[in-house]
Amino acid sequence: MRSIIRLTMILLACQFGLSNLTNGQEWSSFQNGGKPVSIDVNIPTQWKPDSGIEWELDLPGYGQSSPVVFEDLVYVTSVTGDNKETLNIQAINIADGKQAWIFNRLNTSPEKNTVMVSRAAPTPVADKNGVIAFFEGGNLVALDHAGKMRWERDLKEEFGKLGARHGLASSLEQTEEHVFVWCERMEDPFVLGINKSDGSTVWKVPGLGSTSWGSPRLIELEGETHLVLSAMGLVVGMDPQTGDRLWEFSQLAGNSSSTPMDLGDGKILLGAMGSRSGGPAEPSNGVIEVKKTEQGYEADWVWTAPKATCSFGSPIAHEGRAYFVNRTGIVHCHSIATGEPLFVDRLPSGSIWATPLVSKNGIYFFGKDGVTTILKPSDKLEIASDNSILEEDSQKPAAASGPGASFSGTVLYAAAVAKDKLLIRFGEKLFAVTKE
């Protein structure tokens, strides 16, 4: 039972993060391509159920992906039906929370709709041409901003069933020309580079062959862009133009859910869960550095945080500090430059399943039950505010009634920024928080 619950936590952690902020207007991919930071964004810092909520919208189905934003629209994905029969891509007007349009597609890989398997977990991407969404059963759909089909593919039909323990959850990553799809299934995993204009395959290479619910991340290293993937016991850098492996790093364990974060200067922030026995995943939380040599590339630890674990959202960095939050809501803060521990304390938000974000107002930690704690950048725990979006009764976990019951209540999965609004996504509801 304990093992089942822990594995479900891993699944949920991977996609409960933030999308991409571009030019202060677009939030167009998962975790902003690993850069969920904008000092110019002035998003809300105070809200409660009866104040600061500009609008809320019931979604047509259940989803665990992050919203993505392009200009005046926010896109969300969800699944509907006892066997996830219907796949939904929904466009919502940011200004008033009204639905602009919804696209429904028959799921070609129906599977029981349960808390034990991912449900619309991969986050889509958006750009000037529209939105591209991927569902864990293998359906890949590209639409324009009016909801008209551009192209679609069924990866199950092409490559066989995408079976993975607790389902796939890897979000899409993109460049101007390509979208990257990572299918780390149990048998014959693969990674695809796809032309965004017509959906054709640019390259297809084997996956990592290890458990992962993290997402691919484009990272600048030595003046080049690498596509970095993290799976249990392995981190790999690929050439996004060809899919060729450029480097590998295997001196870690437990890194099955977090997505790497680019720190610049060849350094990457990594997070990992504890071991199955409950011990720390040493040395797996910290910073690695990738250097170019005459033989190619090499990677090694700069420092590790042996007492930290990162079991829900991915770790985040801000103003020279790295933050790791464990499964019970304990935050470990370390100096990015030296790895020195700065503080360890409990967040009022409790357990987080969404990757934190930062703005000019502080570091936002989104508790799974709807409480958001904002910290001031400091070498000690300094709380700027605590905010609740749900009524107190709604934040109570569901009564236990069998395996997975702990995950069946109201869960805050993701947050994103839309201009001056903060979008907060639960399984079946989307909220827009605004400054008073």
CSV table of C-alpha atoms in Angstrom, one decimal, residues 5 49 60 67 95 107 119 127 131 138 145 149 165 182 215 280 329 343 367 374 378 423 435:
chain,number,residue,atom,x,y,z
A,5,ILE,CA,0.9,5.7,-2.7
A,49,PRO,CA,-11.9,32.6,-1.3
A,60,PRO,CA,-15.2,19.7,-19.0
A,67,PRO,CA,-2.4,25.8,-18.4
A,95,ALA,CA,-10.2,38.7,-19.6
A,107,ASN,CA,-9.4,8.8,-27.3
A,119,ARG,CA,-5.1,11.9,-16.7
A,127,ASP,CA,3.1,29.6,-30.3
A,131,VAL,CA,-1.5,25.0,-29.7
A,138,GLY,CA,-0.6,8.6,-27.8
A,145,HIS,CA,-5.8,29.7,-32.3
A,149,MET,CA,-7.2,21.2,-36.9
A,165,ARG,CA,3.7,2.5,-14.9
A,182,TRP,CA,9.3,12.0,-24.8
A,215,SER,CA,9.8,16.5,-18.9
A,280,PRO,CA,17.6,10.3,1.3
A,329,GLY,CA,6.3,20.3,2.9
A,343,PHE,CA,17.7,27.0,6.3
A,367,GLY,CA,0.2,23.6,-1.6
A,374,ILE,CA,5.0,33.2,-0.7
A,378,SER,CA,16.3,35.5,2.3
A,423,LEU,CA,-3.9,31.1,-13.0
A,435,LYS,CA,-4.5,42.1,-7.7
